[in-house]
CSV table of C-alpha atoms in Angstrom, one decimal:
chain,number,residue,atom,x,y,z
A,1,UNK,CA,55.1,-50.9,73.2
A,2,UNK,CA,52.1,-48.8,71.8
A,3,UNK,CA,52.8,-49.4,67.5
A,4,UNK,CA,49.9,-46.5,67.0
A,5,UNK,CA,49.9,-43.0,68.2
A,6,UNK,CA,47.2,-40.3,68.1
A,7,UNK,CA,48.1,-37.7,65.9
A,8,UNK,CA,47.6,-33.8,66.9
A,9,UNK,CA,45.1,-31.5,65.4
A,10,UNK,CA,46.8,-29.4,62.8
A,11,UNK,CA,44.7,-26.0,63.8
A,12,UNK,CA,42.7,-25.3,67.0
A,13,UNK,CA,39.3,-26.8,68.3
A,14,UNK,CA,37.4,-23.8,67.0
A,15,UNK,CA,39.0,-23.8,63.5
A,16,UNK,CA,36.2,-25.0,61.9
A,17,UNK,CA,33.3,-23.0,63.0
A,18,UNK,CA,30.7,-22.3,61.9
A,19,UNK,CA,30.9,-26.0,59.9
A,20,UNK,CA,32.0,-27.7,63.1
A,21,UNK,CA,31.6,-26.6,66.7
A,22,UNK,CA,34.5,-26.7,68.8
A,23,UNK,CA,33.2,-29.4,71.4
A,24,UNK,CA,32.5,-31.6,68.3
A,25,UNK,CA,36.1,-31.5,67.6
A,26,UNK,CA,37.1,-31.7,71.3
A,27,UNK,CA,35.4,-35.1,71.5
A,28,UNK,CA,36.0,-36.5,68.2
A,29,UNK,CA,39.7,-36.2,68.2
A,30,UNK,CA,40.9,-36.7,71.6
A,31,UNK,CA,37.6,-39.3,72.9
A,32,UNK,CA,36.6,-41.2,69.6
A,33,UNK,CA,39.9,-41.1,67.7
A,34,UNK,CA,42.0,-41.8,70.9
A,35,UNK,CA,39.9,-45.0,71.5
A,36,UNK,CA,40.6,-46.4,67.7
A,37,UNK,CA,44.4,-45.8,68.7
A,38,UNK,CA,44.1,-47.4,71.8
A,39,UNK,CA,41.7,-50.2,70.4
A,40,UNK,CA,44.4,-51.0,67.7
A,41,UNK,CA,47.3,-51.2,69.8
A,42,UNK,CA,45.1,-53.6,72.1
A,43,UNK,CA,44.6,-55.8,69.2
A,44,UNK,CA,48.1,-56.0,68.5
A,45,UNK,CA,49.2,-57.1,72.3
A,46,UNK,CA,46.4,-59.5,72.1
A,47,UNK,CA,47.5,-60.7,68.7
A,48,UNK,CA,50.9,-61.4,70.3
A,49,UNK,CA,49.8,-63.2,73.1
A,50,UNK,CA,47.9,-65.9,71.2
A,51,UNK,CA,50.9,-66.4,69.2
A,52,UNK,CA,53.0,-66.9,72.1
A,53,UNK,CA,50.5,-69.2,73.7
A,54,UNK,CA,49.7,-70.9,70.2
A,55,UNK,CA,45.6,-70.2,71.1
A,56,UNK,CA,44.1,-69.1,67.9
A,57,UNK,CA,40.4,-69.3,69.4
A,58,UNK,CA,39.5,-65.8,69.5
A,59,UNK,CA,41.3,-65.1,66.4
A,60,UNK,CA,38.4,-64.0,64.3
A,61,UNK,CA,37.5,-61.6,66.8
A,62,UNK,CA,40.8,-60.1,67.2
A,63,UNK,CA,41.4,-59.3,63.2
A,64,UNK,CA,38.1,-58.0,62.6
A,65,UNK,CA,38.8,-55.3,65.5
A,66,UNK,CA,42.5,-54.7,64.2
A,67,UNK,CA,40.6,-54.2,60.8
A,68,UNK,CA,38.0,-51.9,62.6
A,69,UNK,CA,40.5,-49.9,64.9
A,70,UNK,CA,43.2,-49.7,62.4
A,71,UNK,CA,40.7,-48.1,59.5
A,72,UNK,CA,39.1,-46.3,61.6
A,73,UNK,CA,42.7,-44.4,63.0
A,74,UNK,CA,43.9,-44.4,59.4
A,75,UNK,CA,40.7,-42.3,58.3
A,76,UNK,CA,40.2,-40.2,60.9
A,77,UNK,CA,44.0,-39.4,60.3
A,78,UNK,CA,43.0,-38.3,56.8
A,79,UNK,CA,40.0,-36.2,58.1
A,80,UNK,CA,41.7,-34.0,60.0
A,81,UNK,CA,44.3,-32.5,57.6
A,82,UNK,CA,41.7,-32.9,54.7
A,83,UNK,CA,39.6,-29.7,56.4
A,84,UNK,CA,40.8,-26.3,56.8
A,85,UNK,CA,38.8,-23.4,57.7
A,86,UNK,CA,40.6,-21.4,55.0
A,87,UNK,CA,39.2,-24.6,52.8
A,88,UNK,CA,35.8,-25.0,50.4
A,89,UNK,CA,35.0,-23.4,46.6
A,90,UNK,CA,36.5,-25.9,44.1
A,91,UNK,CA,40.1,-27.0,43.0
A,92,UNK,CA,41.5,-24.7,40.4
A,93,UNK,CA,44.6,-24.7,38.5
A,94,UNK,CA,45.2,-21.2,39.5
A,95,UNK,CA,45.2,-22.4,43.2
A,96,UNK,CA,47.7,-24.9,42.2
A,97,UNK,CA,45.5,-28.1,42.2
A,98,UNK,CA,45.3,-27.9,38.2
A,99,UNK,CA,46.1,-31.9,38.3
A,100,UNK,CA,43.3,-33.0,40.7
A,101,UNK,CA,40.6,-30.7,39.4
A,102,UNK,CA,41.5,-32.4,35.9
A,103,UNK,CA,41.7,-35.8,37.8
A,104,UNK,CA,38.4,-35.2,38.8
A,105,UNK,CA,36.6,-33.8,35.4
A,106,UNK,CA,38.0,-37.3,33.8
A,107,UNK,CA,37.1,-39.5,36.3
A,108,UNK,CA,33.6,-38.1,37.0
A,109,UNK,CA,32.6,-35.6,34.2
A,110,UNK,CA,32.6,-32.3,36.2
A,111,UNK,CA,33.6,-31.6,39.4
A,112,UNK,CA,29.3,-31.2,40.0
A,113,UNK,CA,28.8,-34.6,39.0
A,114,UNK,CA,31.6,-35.8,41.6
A,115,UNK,CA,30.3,-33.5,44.4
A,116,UNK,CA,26.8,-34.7,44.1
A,117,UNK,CA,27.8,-37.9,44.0
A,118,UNK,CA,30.1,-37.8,47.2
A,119,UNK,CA,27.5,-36.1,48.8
A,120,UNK,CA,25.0,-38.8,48.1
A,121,UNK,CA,27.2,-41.4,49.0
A,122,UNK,CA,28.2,-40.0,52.6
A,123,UNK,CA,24.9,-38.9,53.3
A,124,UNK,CA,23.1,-42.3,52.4
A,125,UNK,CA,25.3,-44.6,54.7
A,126,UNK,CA,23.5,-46.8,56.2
A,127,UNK,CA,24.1,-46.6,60.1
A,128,UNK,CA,27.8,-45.9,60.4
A,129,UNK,CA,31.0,-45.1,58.0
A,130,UNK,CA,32.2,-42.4,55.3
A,131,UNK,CA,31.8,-41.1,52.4
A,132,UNK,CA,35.4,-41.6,50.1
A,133,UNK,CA,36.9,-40.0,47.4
A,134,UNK,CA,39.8,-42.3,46.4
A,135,UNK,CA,42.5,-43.3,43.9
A,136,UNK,CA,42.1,-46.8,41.8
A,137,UNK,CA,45.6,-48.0,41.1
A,138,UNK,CA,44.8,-50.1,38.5
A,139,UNK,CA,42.7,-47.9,36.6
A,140,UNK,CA,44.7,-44.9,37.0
A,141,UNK,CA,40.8,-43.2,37.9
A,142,UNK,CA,39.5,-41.7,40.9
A,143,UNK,CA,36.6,-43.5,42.7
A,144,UNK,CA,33.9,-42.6,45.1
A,145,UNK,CA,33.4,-45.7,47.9
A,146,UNK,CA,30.7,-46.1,50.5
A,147,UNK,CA,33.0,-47.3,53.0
A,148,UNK,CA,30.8,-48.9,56.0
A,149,UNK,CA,32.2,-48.6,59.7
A,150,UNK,CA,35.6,-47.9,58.7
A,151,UNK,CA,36.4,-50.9,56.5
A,152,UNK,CA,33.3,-52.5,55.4
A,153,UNK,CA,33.1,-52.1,51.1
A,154,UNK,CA,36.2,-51.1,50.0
A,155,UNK,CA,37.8,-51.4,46.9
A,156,UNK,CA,41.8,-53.4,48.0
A,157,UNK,CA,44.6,-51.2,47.1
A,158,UNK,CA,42.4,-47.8,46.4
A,159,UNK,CA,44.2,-44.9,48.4
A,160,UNK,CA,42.0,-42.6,50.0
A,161,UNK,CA,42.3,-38.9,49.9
A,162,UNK,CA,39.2,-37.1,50.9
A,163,UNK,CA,37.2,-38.8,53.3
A,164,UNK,CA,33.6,-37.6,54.8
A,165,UNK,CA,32.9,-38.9,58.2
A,166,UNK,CA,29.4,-39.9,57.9
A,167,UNK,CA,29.4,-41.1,61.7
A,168,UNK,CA,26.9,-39.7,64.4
A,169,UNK,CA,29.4,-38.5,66.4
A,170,UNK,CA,30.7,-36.3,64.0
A,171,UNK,CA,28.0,-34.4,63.7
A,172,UNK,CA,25.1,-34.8,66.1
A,173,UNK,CA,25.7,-32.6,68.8
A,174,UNK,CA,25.3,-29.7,66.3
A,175,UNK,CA,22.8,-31.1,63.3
A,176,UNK,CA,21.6,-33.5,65.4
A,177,UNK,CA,19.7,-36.2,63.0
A,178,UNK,CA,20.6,-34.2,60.0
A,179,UNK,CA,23.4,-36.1,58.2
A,180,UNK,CA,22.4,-34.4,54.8
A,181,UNK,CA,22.7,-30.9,56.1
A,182,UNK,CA,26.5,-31.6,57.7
A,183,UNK,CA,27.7,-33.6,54.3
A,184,UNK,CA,26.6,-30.7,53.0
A,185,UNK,CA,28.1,-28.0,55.3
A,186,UNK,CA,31.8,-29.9,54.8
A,187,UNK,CA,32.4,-29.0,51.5
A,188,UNK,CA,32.8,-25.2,53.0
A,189,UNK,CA,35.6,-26.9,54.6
A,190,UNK,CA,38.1,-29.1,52.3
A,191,UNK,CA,41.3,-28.4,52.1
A,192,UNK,CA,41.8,-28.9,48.7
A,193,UNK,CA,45.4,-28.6,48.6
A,194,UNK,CA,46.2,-31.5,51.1
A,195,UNK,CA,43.5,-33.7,48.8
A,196,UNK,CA,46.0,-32.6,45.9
A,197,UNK,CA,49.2,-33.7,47.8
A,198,UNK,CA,47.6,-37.0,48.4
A,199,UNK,CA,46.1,-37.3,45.1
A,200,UNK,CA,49.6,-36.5,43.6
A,201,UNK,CA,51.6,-39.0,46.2
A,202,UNK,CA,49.1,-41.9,45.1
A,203,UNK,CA,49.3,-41.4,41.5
A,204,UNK,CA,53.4,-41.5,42.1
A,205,UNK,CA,53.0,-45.0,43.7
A,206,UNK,CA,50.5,-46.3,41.2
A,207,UNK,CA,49.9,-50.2,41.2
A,208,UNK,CA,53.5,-51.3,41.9
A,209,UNK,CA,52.1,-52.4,45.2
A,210,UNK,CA,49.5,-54.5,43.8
A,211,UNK,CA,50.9,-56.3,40.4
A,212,UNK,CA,54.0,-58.0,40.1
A,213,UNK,CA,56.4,-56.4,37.9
């Protein structure tokens, strides 16, 4: 039984235009996420079998890729509902995102300081991954990761809630070797309010998952 599903598209393939053509979406959502779904749920059956036949051979293989396919349907999750074409400016308490936009002034000084650096950090990946803005439970503070592939450099127990995809095949077919010019495009796109509601939802569950009581 499939454990993973793909999720739909909250608004249509053309949503996002000019910032996003409508056959990168097409493909992005139902080719390239649709294959972490079905890669993760593959990993689990094969996960269960070598329990069941007590062969662990292949069992560094097989939690690397649940790592991979797992992160990688997890963030793509994220990036969906994180753009809107209604999105881009900057939070604002009179928008109702008062609490993140101070969130991010604290954390990184101004809300230019932060962009630049998320900016920097998507745009620089080296080869594949994202660009992530994300809340530290330990710290209380929001953080900016360099997350390669999906999983790769991570900070354990950090919560993401605005992620970049810094991945060829969410842009090239439109900027073509120009990752700097599509980080840059995106922020036309964010959908500030849904980074709030996750900002607010991770600051609720703060470290109680990480440090015993």
């Amino acid at each position: 039984m499939a454990v993973y599903s793909l999720p739909e598209l909250p608004y249509d393939y053309a949503a996002l235009e000019p910032v996003i053509n409508p056959q990168i979406i097409e493909l992005h959502h139902d080719k390239h996420h649709a294959a972490y779904v079905k890669g993760a749920n593959d990993t689990l059956e094969q996960l269960a079998e070598a329990r069941d036949k007590e062969q662990w051979g292949s069992i560094n293989g097989l939690e690397k890729n649940l790592a991979f396919h797992l992160s990688g349907h997890i963030l793509h999750s994220i990036y969906w509902h994180n753009m809107t074409g209604d999105g881009g400016g900057e939070p604002l308490a009179a928008d109702g995102v008062g609490d993140l936009a101070d969130a991010i002034t604290e954390s990184f000084g101004s809300f230019a300081g932060f962009k630049a650096q998320l900016t920097k950090a998507a745009a620089t990946t080296q080869g594949s991954g994202w660009g992530v803005l994300a809340y530290e439970p330990l710290s209380g503070r929001l953080i900016v990761e360099q997350v390669y592939d999906h999983q790769g450099n991570v900070g354990q127990g950090s919560t993401p809630i605005l992620v970049f995809d810094a991945w060829e095949h969410a842009f090239y077919l439109q900027y073509k070797n120009q990752k700097v010019d599509f980080i840059e495009a995106m922020w036309a796109v964010v959908n500030w309010q849904d980074v709030a509601r996750r900002y607010a939802a991770a600051k609720e569950r703060g470290d109680s998952l990480l440090l015993a009581p």
